Amino acid sequence: MGTEPQRLHVVFFPLMAAGHMIPTLDIAKLFAAHHVKTTIVTTPLNAPTFLKPLQSYTNIGPPIDVQVIPFPAKEAGLPEGVENFEHFTSDEMSLKFLKAAELLEEPLIQVLERCNPKADCLVADMLLPFATEVAAKFDIPRLVFHGSCCFALSVMDAFIKYQPHKDVSNDDEEFVIPHLPHEIKITRMQLNEGVKQNKQDTMWMDVLGRALESEIKSYGVIVNSFYELEPEYADFYRKVMGRKTWQIGPVSLCNRENEAKFQRGKDSSIDENACLKWLDSKKPNSVIYVCFGSLTEVSLLQLHEIAKGLEASEQNFVWVIRRSNTNGEETEDIFPKGFEERTKGKGLIIRGWAPQVLILDHEAVGGFVTHCGWNSTLEGISCGVPMVTWPAFAEQFYIEKLVTEILKTGIPVGSKHWNRTIECNVKWEDIKEVVRRLMVEEEGMEIRSRALKLKNMARKAIDEGGSSYVELTSLIQELSNCKLNSNGF
């Protein structure tokens, strides 16, 4: 009798940011469900994002291992305790953070040397470009994880190749992004700072250039999306851009129980039962959920406008406010006088981290005011919730175009400026109008109908026989073949 072949072992190394770590844990769960041994590498202050949800995690496959490596904050000139993108207060800090991330190459090598059984594949974030060379040292494939969709990746590639923003005379002028399957227009004001020409942004372009070069040399790309959502761009990314990709999402749907949905990310600022009880008291599709993600800041003046707009819309709402917007204080000063009293019963305010998937998946929620981060957008799509789009920075203006112009499951609020901090550029009257259009007018009903169709497609994609399920099993089979070949079988 021959010995049983060793189980496939995949090591994950996500960027230290909630929007990258949370889907990575979901991807690890999906691999584990297919009996793949999985290990996640992270740093001390980020470890709870993985360890806490895993305490109650049960799976038919092998347990998920978490390996913790030290984060070189001091060596990179960062204050002690700054280990995550959400701690940044300036672009300078983010660049120092990426410098610190580069210093993680040697600790990663040490983890891979200790792996037992040995690692067969390294899945690492795009902003950790050294991972491709590290994987080559161990003669294993490196897969890239972006945390975005094929549409946004295709748009970014078009900017790098064709630089269409250089052909317009001012920042307000719309221009077409060339050579895409759809006619997508944008302005320079809505572009990532990496395309602008000051010193720091040149450094950003250098970082992105190295990431792109590393990606091209890698084995391929894992995408948290599903083929039916963006078929033209899945094909474009594979055929025109020449990337080997596997669309295996929406990965958040691996969390089927309420407890699993509640425990994604950090400790929630609200009790699970209290949250569900409040939502249970509302009629179906009667609540608008407002959240700008883990990184976007909102100015005090804009918070006031949002509050006035929500109150004037006369809709039930759940509003998530980051603690950094209140300097960590439980204070009412961020709202117009008497706002919380007047909206008591109609509004639920969550200060800090919210169980977003649990909320979006509740039948009472009928709309989502979102910053268009890809995780939030895909979670909204997976739950069939139409959106008010309010992009701020990163690739969020691109994703807004996907939602409002291609999928047609959202209405733009009118955000025009790329900035991590949302300054006061949308007035309460406009917020009221767009919320009511989505929640009570006929236009919103048509959008909701399209959103529900996408929800059904998303859920079919991850079920056995669905497109994402098939791509994941195909990827695992391919990695298993690589393992057999490298072992000389």
Short mmCIF file of C-alpha atoms in Angstrom, two decimals:
data_model
loop_
_atom_site.label_atom_id
_atom_site.label_comp_id
_atom_site.label_asym_id
_atom_site.label_seq_id
_atom_site.Cartn_x
_atom_site.Cartn_y
_atom_site.Cartn_z
CA MET A 1 0.00 0.00 0.00
CA GLY A 2 1.25 3.47 -0.86
CA THR A 3 1.27 6.28 1.67
CA GLU A 4 -1.56 8.81 1.51
CA PRO A 5 -0.45 12.01 -0.30
CA GLN A 6 0.13 15.01 1.93
CA ARG A 7 -2.66 17.56 2.10
CA LEU A 8 -2.23 20.75 0.07
CA HIS A 9 -0.95 23.62 2.28
CA VAL A 10 -1.65 27.25 1.29
CA VAL A 11 -0.13 30.21 3.19
CA PHE A 12 -1.94 33.57 3.13
CA PHE A 13 -0.21 36.91 3.77
CA PRO A 14 -2.73 39.79 3.61
CA LEU A 15 -1.95 43.49 3.83
CA MET A 16 -2.55 44.84 7.32
CA ALA A 17 -5.86 46.59 6.59
CA ALA A 18 -9.37 45.43 7.48
CA GLY A 19 -10.51 45.46 3.85
CA HIS A 20 -7.77 42.95 3.00
CA MET A 21 -7.61 40.84 6.17
CA ILE A 22 -11.33 40.09 6.48
CA PRO A 23 -11.78 38.69 2.95
CA THR A 24 -8.49 36.76 3.36
CA LEU A 25 -9.95 34.94 6.37
CA ASP A 26 -13.06 34.17 4.32
CA ILE A 27 -10.87 32.82 1.48
CA ALA A 28 -8.94 30.66 3.96
CA LYS A 29 -12.28 29.27 5.20
CA LEU A 30 -13.26 28.41 1.62
CA PHE A 31 -9.97 26.58 1.03
CA ALA A 32 -10.31 24.77 4.37
CA ALA A 33 -13.82 23.67 3.42
CA HIS A 34 -12.16 21.91 0.45
CA HIS A 35 -9.81 20.09 2.89
CA VAL A 36 -6.83 22.35 2.21
CA LYS A 37 -4.46 23.11 5.10
CA THR A 38 -4.34 26.93 5.50
CA THR A 39 -2.02 29.27 7.41
CA ILE A 40 -2.45 33.03 7.77
CA VAL A 41 0.58 35.24 8.48
CA THR A 42 -0.01 38.54 10.30
CA THR A 43 1.40 40.89 12.96
CA PRO A 44 0.64 41.06 16.72
CA LEU A 45 -1.95 43.86 16.78
CA ASN A 46 -3.75 42.45 13.71
CA ALA A 47 -3.90 38.88 14.98
CA PRO A 48 -7.26 39.29 16.85
CA THR A 49 -9.00 39.99 13.50
CA PHE A 50 -8.27 36.33 12.69
CA LEU A 51 -8.06 34.64 16.09
CA LYS A 52 -11.36 35.86 17.56
CA PRO A 53 -13.64 34.63 14.72
CA LEU A 54 -11.71 31.35 14.63
CA GLN A 55 -12.57 30.60 18.28
CA SER A 56 -16.09 29.64 17.27
CA TYR A 57 -15.19 28.45 13.76
CA THR A 58 -16.12 24.87 12.95
CA ASN A 59 -15.26 23.28 9.66
CA ILE A 60 -15.14 19.83 8.12
CA GLY A 61 -11.60 20.52 6.91
CA PRO A 62 -8.36 21.14 8.81
CA PRO A 63 -8.12 24.00 11.35
CA ILE A 64 -6.85 27.38 10.16
CA ASP A 65 -3.45 28.28 11.63
CA VAL A 66 -2.35 31.85 12.40
CA GLN A 67 1.37 32.68 12.48
CA VAL A 68 2.31 36.02 14.09
CA ILE A 69 5.46 37.89 13.04
CA PRO A 70 6.79 41.15 14.56
CA PHE A 71 5.97 44.40 12.79
CA PRO A 72 9.02 46.72 12.32
CA ALA A 73 7.28 50.02 13.11
CA LYS A 74 10.34 51.61 14.73
CA GLU A 75 12.69 50.61 11.88
CA ALA A 76 10.37 52.29 9.37
CA GLY A 77 10.00 55.48 11.45
CA LEU A 78 6.44 54.76 12.60
CA PRO A 79 5.13 55.18 16.16
CA GLU A 80 4.93 51.95 18.15
CA GLY A 81 1.49 50.37 17.80
CA VAL A 82 0.88 51.56 14.24
CA GLU A 83 0.40 48.27 12.39
CA ASN A 84 -2.69 48.89 10.30
CA PHE A 85 -3.75 51.25 7.51
CA GLU A 86 -6.56 52.66 9.64
CA HIS A 87 -4.03 54.24 12.02
CA PHE A 88 -2.67 56.60 9.37
CA THR A 89 -3.12 60.33 9.56
CA SER A 90 -1.06 61.28 6.49
CA ASP A 91 0.26 59.99 3.16
CA GLU A 92 3.74 60.12 4.66
CA MET A 93 2.68 57.57 7.29
CA SER A 94 1.22 55.26 4.64
CA LEU A 95 4.49 55.31 2.71
CA LYS A 96 6.43 54.53 5.89
CA PHE A 97 4.00 51.69 6.47
CA LEU A 98 4.78 50.23 3.05
CA LYS A 99 8.48 50.56 3.88
CA ALA A 100 7.82 48.59 7.07
CA ALA A 101 5.89 46.00 5.06
CA GLU A 102 8.95 45.47 2.83
CA LEU A 103 10.94 44.59 5.97
CA LEU A 104 8.57 41.65 6.53
CA GLU A 105 10.27 39.65 3.77
CA GLU A 106 12.74 37.89 6.10
CA PRO A 107 10.12 37.02 8.78
CA LEU A 108 7.91 35.59 6.00
CA ILE A 109 10.80 33.43 4.79
CA GLN A 110 11.27 32.16 8.36
CA VAL A 111 7.57 31.22 8.58
CA LEU A 112 7.77 29.30 5.32
CA GLU A 113 10.93 27.51 6.50
CA ARG A 114 9.11 26.38 9.66
CA CYS A 115 5.95 25.23 7.87
CA ASN A 116 5.08 21.60 8.54
CA PRO A 117 3.83 20.31 6.21
CA LYS A 118 5.75 22.54 3.83
CA ALA A 119 3.87 25.30 2.04
CA ASP A 120 2.66 24.52 -1.48
CA CYS A 121 1.43 28.01 -2.42
CA LEU A 122 1.77 31.59 -1.15
CA VAL A 123 -1.22 33.94 -1.53
CA ALA A 124 0.00 37.47 -0.81
CA ASP A 125 -1.39 40.97 -1.18
CA MET A 126 -0.45 42.99 -4.25
CA LEU A 127 1.29 45.61 -2.05
CA LEU A 128 3.70 42.95 -0.79
CA PRO A 129 5.62 42.56 -4.08
CA PHE A 130 8.56 40.71 -2.54
CA ALA A 131 6.23 37.71 -2.12
CA THR A 132 6.78 36.57 -5.71
CA GLU A 133 10.54 36.25 -5.14
CA VAL A 134 10.02 34.60 -1.75
CA ALA A 135 7.71 32.01 -3.33
CA ALA A 136 10.31 31.38 -6.05
CA LYS A 137 12.94 30.61 -3.37
CA PHE A 138 10.70 27.82 -2.11
CA ASP A 139 9.78 26.74 -5.64
CA ILE A 140 6.07 27.28 -5.03
CA PRO A 141 3.50 29.41 -6.91
CA ARG A 142 2.62 32.89 -5.65
CA LEU A 143 -0.95 34.09 -6.13
CA VAL A 144 -1.82 37.79 -5.86
CA PHE A 145 -4.83 39.06 -3.89
CA HIS A 146 -5.94 42.63 -4.69
CA GLY A 147 -9.12 43.00 -2.69
CA SER A 148 -10.84 44.57 -5.71
CA CYS A 149 -12.74 43.49 -8.82
CA CYS A 150 -11.78 42.84 -12.45
CA PHE A 151 -13.54 46.05 -13.54
CA ALA A 152 -11.46 48.27 -11.22
CA LEU A 153 -8.25 46.40 -12.06
CA SER A 154 -8.94 46.87 -15.78
CA VAL A 155 -9.53 50.61 -15.27
CA MET A 156 -6.30 50.96 -13.27
CA ASP A 157 -4.38 49.17 -16.00
CA ALA A 158 -5.84 51.53 -18.65
CA PHE A 159 -4.57 54.54 -16.68
CA ILE A 160 -1.09 53.08 -16.38
CA LYS A 161 -0.90 52.20 -20.09
CA TYR A 162 -2.65 55.12 -21.77
CA GLN A 163 -2.65 58.00 -19.22
CA PRO A 164 -5.83 59.56 -20.66
CA HIS A 165 -5.98 62.13 -17.84
CA LYS A 166 -3.05 63.98 -19.46
CA ASP A 167 -5.14 64.87 -22.51
CA VAL A 168 -7.63 67.14 -20.70
CA SER A 169 -7.11 70.80 -19.96
CA ASN A 170 -8.59 70.99 -16.45
CA ASP A 171 -9.59 68.85 -13.47
CA ASP A 172 -13.35 69.27 -14.07
CA GLU A 173 -13.35 68.05 -17.67
CA GLU A 174 -14.73 64.55 -18.23
CA PHE A 175 -12.73 62.14 -20.39
CA VAL A 176 -13.24 58.57 -21.57
CA ILE A 177 -11.05 55.78 -20.17
CA PRO A 178 -9.86 54.12 -23.38
CA HIS A 179 -10.02 50.51 -24.60
CA LEU A 180 -12.59 49.21 -22.10
CA PRO A 181 -15.73 47.18 -22.96
CA HIS A 182 -17.93 50.12 -21.85
CA GLU A 183 -17.63 53.88 -22.30
CA ILE A 184 -16.60 55.01 -18.83
CA LYS A 185 -16.03 58.72 -18.18
CA ILE A 186 -14.30 60.30 -15.21
CA THR A 187 -12.55 63.57 -14.22
CA ARG A 188 -9.07 64.18 -12.87
CA MET A 189 -10.60 65.29 -9.56
CA GLN A 190 -11.82 61.72 -9.04
CA LEU A 191 -8.46 60.06 -9.66
CA ASN A 192 -6.13 58.29 -7.28
CA GLU A 193 -3.41 60.63 -6.06
CA GLY A 194 -0.88 58.27 -7.63
CA VAL A 195 -1.48 59.90 -11.01
CA LYS A 196 -0.60 63.37 -9.81
CA GLN A 197 2.91 64.73 -10.04
CA ASN A 198 4.29 65.61 -6.63
CA LYS A 199 7.14 63.80 -4.89
CA GLN A 200 5.09 61.56 -2.63
CA ASP A 201 2.85 60.48 -5.45
CA THR A 202 5.88 59.62 -7.56
CA MET A 203 6.87 57.34 -4.67
CA TRP A 204 3.37 55.85 -4.77
CA MET A 205 3.73 55.22 -8.49
CA ASP A 206 7.05 53.50 -7.78
CA VAL A 207 5.31 51.25 -5.22
CA LEU A 208 2.50 50.47 -7.66
CA GLY A 209 4.99 49.86 -10.48
CA ARG A 210 6.87 47.27 -8.42
CA ALA A 211 3.57 45.67 -7.39
CA LEU A 212 2.53 45.41 -11.04
CA GLU A 213 5.87 43.94 -12.08
CA SER A 214 5.59 41.39 -9.27
CA GLU A 215 2.04 40.52 -10.29
CA ILE A 216 3.03 39.91 -13.92
CA LYS A 217 5.72 37.46 -12.72
CA SER A 218 3.34 35.71 -10.31
CA TYR A 219 1.39 32.52 -10.97
CA GLY A 220 -1.95 34.34 -11.11
CA VAL A 221 -4.59 36.39 -9.32
CA ILE A 222 -7.41 35.49 -6.93
CA VAL A 223 -10.38 37.85 -7.35
CA ASN A 224 -13.19 38.30 -4.81
CA SER A 225 -15.94 38.56 -7.41
CA PHE A 226 -18.03 36.23 -9.56
CA TYR A 227 -18.11 35.82 -13.31
CA GLU A 228 -21.80 36.71 -13.83
CA LEU A 229 -21.32 40.09 -12.11
CA GLU A 230 -18.70 41.46 -14.52
CA PRO A 231 -18.29 38.96 -17.40
CA GLU A 232 -16.85 41.46 -19.90
CA TYR A 233 -14.17 42.53 -17.40
CA ALA A 234 -13.34 39.00 -16.24
CA ASP A 235 -12.71 38.16 -19.90
CA PHE A 236 -10.88 41.47 -20.51
CA TYR A 237 -8.60 40.91 -17.51
CA ARG A 238 -7.76 37.39 -18.64
CA LYS A 239 -7.55 37.77 -22.39
CA VAL A 240 -6.58 41.39 -23.07
CA MET A 241 -4.42 42.00 -19.99
CA GLY A 242 -3.17 38.43 -19.99
CA ARG A 243 -3.68 37.67 -16.30
CA LYS A 244 -4.41 34.17 -15.09
CA THR A 245 -7.33 34.70 -12.68
CA TRP A 246 -9.76 32.80 -10.54
CA GLN A 247 -12.98 34.51 -9.45
CA ILE A 248 -14.04 32.73 -6.25
CA GLY A 249 -16.41 35.22 -4.59
CA PRO A 250 -18.41 36.63 -3.02
CA VAL A 251 -16.23 35.18 -0.24
CA SER A 252 -18.32 36.79 2.55
CA LEU A 253 -21.05 34.26 1.74
CA CYS A 254 -19.00 31.51 3.39
CA ASN A 255 -20.34 32.95 6.68
CA ARG A 256 -23.80 31.40 6.74
CA GLU A 257 -24.64 31.61 10.46
CA ASN A 258 -25.48 34.86 12.25
CA GLU A 259 -22.62 34.34 14.71
CA ALA A 260 -20.09 34.06 11.88
CA LYS A 261 -21.46 37.21 10.23
CA PHE A 262 -21.35 39.06 13.56
CA GLN A 263 -17.74 38.11 14.32
CA ARG A 264 -16.19 39.22 11.02
CA GLY A 265 -13.59 41.91 11.67
CA LYS A 266 -13.19 43.65 15.01
CA ASP A 267 -15.29 43.50 18.15
CA SER A 268 -18.61 45.08 17.30
CA SER A 269 -19.68 48.25 19.08
CA ILE A 270 -23.22 46.88 19.43
CA ASP A 271 -24.63 43.68 20.89
CA GLU A 272 -25.71 41.20 18.20
CA ASN A 273 -29.11 40.58 19.79
CA ALA A 274 -29.77 44.30 20.32
CA CYS A 275 -28.93 44.99 16.68
CA LEU A 276 -31.19 42.21 15.39
CA LYS A 277 -34.00 43.16 17.76
CA TRP A 278 -33.97 46.74 16.48
CA LEU A 279 -33.99 45.58 12.85
CA ASP A 280 -36.72 43.00 13.57
CA SER A 281 -38.96 45.86 14.70
CA LYS A 282 -38.85 47.49 11.25
CA LYS A 283 -40.78 46.66 8.09
CA PRO A 284 -39.02 44.99 5.14
CA ASN A 285 -36.91 47.38 2.99
CA SER A 286 -37.65 50.31 5.32
CA VAL A 287 -34.13 50.94 6.72
CA ILE A 288 -31.25 52.71 4.98
CA TYR A 289 -27.81 51.63 6.19
CA VAL A 290 -25.05 54.28 6.18
CA CYS A 291 -21.39 53.28 6.47
CA PHE A 292 -18.16 54.64 4.94
CA GLY A 293 -15.85 51.71 5.73
CA SER A 294 -12.82 51.32 7.96
CA LEU A 295 -10.52 53.96 6.41
CA THR A 296 -12.62 56.88 5.16
CA GLU A 297 -12.86 59.94 7.41
CA VAL A 298 -15.89 62.24 7.36
CA SER A 299 -15.54 65.91 8.30
CA LEU A 300 -17.68 67.35 11.11
CA LEU A 301 -19.54 69.65 8.72
CA GLN A 302 -20.34 66.73 6.41
CA LEU A 303 -21.55 64.64 9.35
CA HIS A 304 -24.00 67.45 10.16
CA GLU A 305 -25.25 67.48 6.57
CA ILE A 306 -25.72 63.69 6.62
CA ALA A 307 -27.67 63.93 9.88
CA LYS A 308 -29.95 66.65 8.49
CA GLY A 309 -30.44 64.74 5.25
CA LEU A 310 -31.32 61.48 7.01
CA GLU A 311 -33.78 63.22 9.32
CA ALA A 312 -35.43 65.09 6.45
CA SER A 313 -35.72 61.87 4.38
CA GLU A 314 -38.07 60.50 7.08
CA GLN A 315 -36.59 57.01 6.62
CA ASN A 316 -35.45 54.55 9.28
CA PHE A 317 -31.67 54.37 9.34
CA VAL A 318 -28.66 52.58 10.81
CA TRP A 319 -25.65 54.89 10.76
CA VAL A 320 -22.11 53.69 11.51
CA ILE A 321 -19.69 56.39 12.67
CA ARG A 322 -15.98 55.70 13.05
CA ARG A 323 -14.60 56.56 16.47
CA SER A 324 -11.84 58.65 14.85
CA ASN A 325 -14.57 61.02 13.66
CA THR A 326 -15.44 61.69 17.28
CA ASN A 327 -11.87 61.52 18.64
CA GLY A 328 -12.94 58.35 20.42
CA GLU A 329 -15.44 60.22 22.57
CA GLU A 330 -19.09 59.39 23.04
CA THR A 331 -20.36 62.84 22.28
CA GLU A 332 -23.44 64.36 20.68
CA ASP A 333 -21.51 67.37 19.40
CA ILE A 334 -21.01 65.71 16.04
CA PHE A 335 -24.76 65.93 15.40
CA PRO A 336 -27.10 68.92 15.02
CA LYS A 337 -28.66 69.87 18.35
CA GLY A 338 -31.39 67.44 19.39
CA PHE A 339 -30.83 65.11 16.43
CA GLU A 340 -30.58 61.89 18.44
CA GLU A 341 -33.69 62.71 20.49
CA ARG A 342 -35.75 63.59 17.42
CA THR A 343 -34.74 60.42 15.58
CA LYS A 344 -34.99 58.06 18.56
CA GLY A 345 -36.67 54.85 17.45
CA LYS A 346 -36.21 55.81 13.80
CA GLY A 347 -32.44 55.76 13.81
CA LEU A 348 -29.80 53.42 15.25
CA ILE A 349 -26.32 54.96 15.60
CA ILE A 350 -23.33 52.62 15.94
CA ARG A 351 -20.08 54.26 17.05
CA GLY A 352 -17.16 52.10 15.96
CA TRP A 353 -17.25 48.69 14.26
CA ALA A 354 -20.54 47.30 12.99
CA PRO A 355 -21.54 43.74 11.98
CA GLN A 356 -22.09 44.89 8.41
CA VAL A 357 -23.00 41.60 6.69
CA LEU A 358 -25.45 40.76 9.49
CA ILE A 359 -27.14 44.15 8.98
CA LEU A 360 -27.15 44.11 5.17
CA ASP A 361 -28.58 40.60 5.13
CA HIS A 362 -31.59 41.59 7.26
CA GLU A 363 -34.89 41.95 5.39
CA ALA A 364 -35.54 45.35 7.00
CA VAL A 365 -32.58 46.92 5.16
CA GLY A 366 -33.62 48.36 1.82
CA GLY A 367 -30.73 50.68 0.95
CA PHE A 368 -27.03 51.23 1.58
CA VAL A 369 -25.16 54.56 1.55
CA THR A 370 -21.64 53.34 0.79
CA HIS A 371 -18.15 54.67 0.06
CA CYS A 372 -17.84 52.03 -2.71
CA GLY A 373 -15.00 50.07 -1.14
CA TRP A 374 -15.05 46.72 -2.93
CA ASN A 375 -15.81 44.62 0.15
CA SER A 376 -18.78 46.79 1.09
CA THR A 377 -20.00 46.95 -2.48
CA LEU A 378 -19.85 43.19 -2.97
CA GLU A 379 -21.46 42.56 0.43
CA GLY A 380 -24.30 44.87 -0.60
CA ILE A 381 -24.64 43.06 -3.93
CA SER A 382 -24.61 39.66 -2.20
CA CYS A 383 -27.44 40.76 0.07
CA GLY A 384 -29.50 42.30 -2.76
CA VAL A 385 -29.33 45.82 -1.31
CA PRO A 386 -29.46 48.81 -3.71
CA MET A 387 -26.98 51.61 -3.04
CA VAL A 388 -26.41 55.32 -2.76
CA THR A 389 -22.81 55.66 -3.94
CA TRP A 390 -20.49 58.11 -2.15
CA PRO A 391 -16.88 57.34 -3.17
CA ALA A 392 -13.97 59.02 -1.39
CA PHE A 393 -10.57 57.66 -2.47
CA ALA A 394 -8.59 54.61 -3.71
CA GLU A 395 -10.47 52.87 -6.57
CA GLN A 396 -13.88 53.84 -5.18
CA PHE A 397 -14.77 56.27 -8.01
CA TYR A 398 -14.22 53.44 -10.51
CA ILE A 399 -16.43 51.07 -8.52
CA GLU A 400 -19.14 53.74 -8.41
CA LYS A 401 -19.21 53.60 -12.23
CA LEU A 402 -19.64 49.82 -12.12
CA VAL A 403 -22.57 50.09 -9.68
CA THR A 404 -24.40 53.06 -11.20
CA GLU A 405 -23.69 52.74 -14.95
CA ILE A 406 -23.08 49.05 -15.67
CA LEU A 407 -24.98 47.12 -12.98
CA LYS A 408 -27.48 49.99 -12.52
CA THR A 409 -28.08 49.05 -8.87
CA GLY A 410 -27.20 52.41 -7.33
CA ILE A 411 -27.66 56.18 -7.49
CA PRO A 412 -24.66 58.56 -7.12
CA VAL A 413 -24.89 61.16 -4.35
CA GLY A 414 -22.64 63.51 -6.36
CA SER A 415 -19.20 63.08 -4.77
CA LYS A 416 -16.59 64.66 -7.05
CA HIS A 417 -13.27 64.90 -5.14
CA TRP A 418 -10.72 62.15 -4.43
CA ASN A 419 -9.83 62.49 -0.75
CA ARG A 420 -9.62 60.06 2.16
CA THR A 421 -11.51 62.66 4.20
CA ILE A 422 -14.99 63.45 2.91
CA GLU A 423 -15.17 67.23 3.20
CA CYS A 424 -18.48 69.06 3.20
CA ASN A 425 -19.30 68.89 -0.52
CA VAL A 426 -22.73 67.20 -0.45
CA LYS A 427 -25.60 69.22 1.05
CA TRP A 428 -28.37 67.78 3.20
CA GLU A 429 -31.02 68.53 0.56
CA ASP A 430 -29.17 66.32 -1.95
CA ILE A 431 -28.78 63.53 0.63
CA LYS A 432 -32.50 63.67 1.43
CA GLU A 433 -33.41 63.56 -2.25
CA VAL A 434 -31.19 60.61 -3.19
CA VAL A 435 -32.24 58.58 -0.13
CA ARG A 436 -35.91 59.09 -0.95
CA ARG A 437 -35.32 58.25 -4.63
CA LEU A 438 -33.81 54.95 -3.57
CA MET A 439 -36.17 54.07 -0.72
CA VAL A 440 -39.65 55.25 -1.74
CA GLU A 441 -39.82 56.28 -5.38
CA GLU A 442 -40.47 54.09 -8.40
CA GLU A 443 -36.86 54.49 -9.57
CA GLY A 444 -35.76 52.78 -6.36
CA MET A 445 -38.15 49.89 -6.92
CA GLU A 446 -36.60 49.20 -10.34
CA ILE A 447 -33.09 49.37 -8.87
CA ARG A 448 -34.11 46.99 -6.06
CA SER A 449 -35.43 44.50 -8.60
CA ARG A 450 -32.05 44.45 -10.39
CA ALA A 451 -30.22 44.19 -7.05
CA LEU A 452 -32.25 41.12 -6.05
CA LYS A 453 -31.37 39.39 -9.33
CA LEU A 454 -27.67 39.97 -8.61
CA LYS A 455 -28.13 38.56 -5.09
CA ASN A 456 -29.52 35.35 -6.54
CA MET A 457 -26.65 35.15 -9.05
CA ALA A 458 -24.09 35.71 -6.27
CA ARG A 459 -25.48 32.90 -4.15
CA LYS A 460 -25.70 30.50 -7.06
CA ALA A 461 -22.06 31.29 -7.94
CA ILE A 462 -20.69 29.95 -4.64
CA ASP A 463 -22.99 26.93 -4.41
CA GLU A 464 -21.77 23.56 -5.64
CA GLY A 465 -21.65 23.69 -9.43
CA GLY A 466 -21.72 27.51 -9.52
CA SER A 467 -19.08 29.54 -11.37
CA SER A 468 -17.06 30.56 -8.29
CA TYR A 469 -17.28 27.06 -6.80
CA VAL A 470 -16.00 25.57 -10.06
CA GLU A 471 -13.14 28.13 -10.28
CA LEU A 472 -12.08 27.44 -6.69
CA THR A 473 -12.05 23.66 -7.18
CA SER A 474 -10.18 24.16 -10.46
CA LEU A 475 -7.56 26.31 -8.69
CA ILE A 476 -7.13 23.78 -5.88
CA GLN A 477 -6.72 20.99 -8.43
CA GLU A 478 -4.13 23.02 -10.34
CA LEU A 479 -2.17 23.73 -7.13
CA SER A 480 -2.35 20.04 -6.23
CA ASN A 481 -0.88 19.17 -9.64
CA CYS A 482 1.92 21.71 -9.06
CA LYS A 483 2.62 20.04 -5.71
CA LEU A 484 2.76 16.56 -7.27
CA ASN A 485 5.06 17.77 -10.06
CA SER A 486 7.42 19.55 -7.66
CA ASN A 487 7.61 16.39 -5.50
CA GLY A 488 8.60 14.36 -8.52
CA PHE A 489 5.56 12.07 -8.59
#
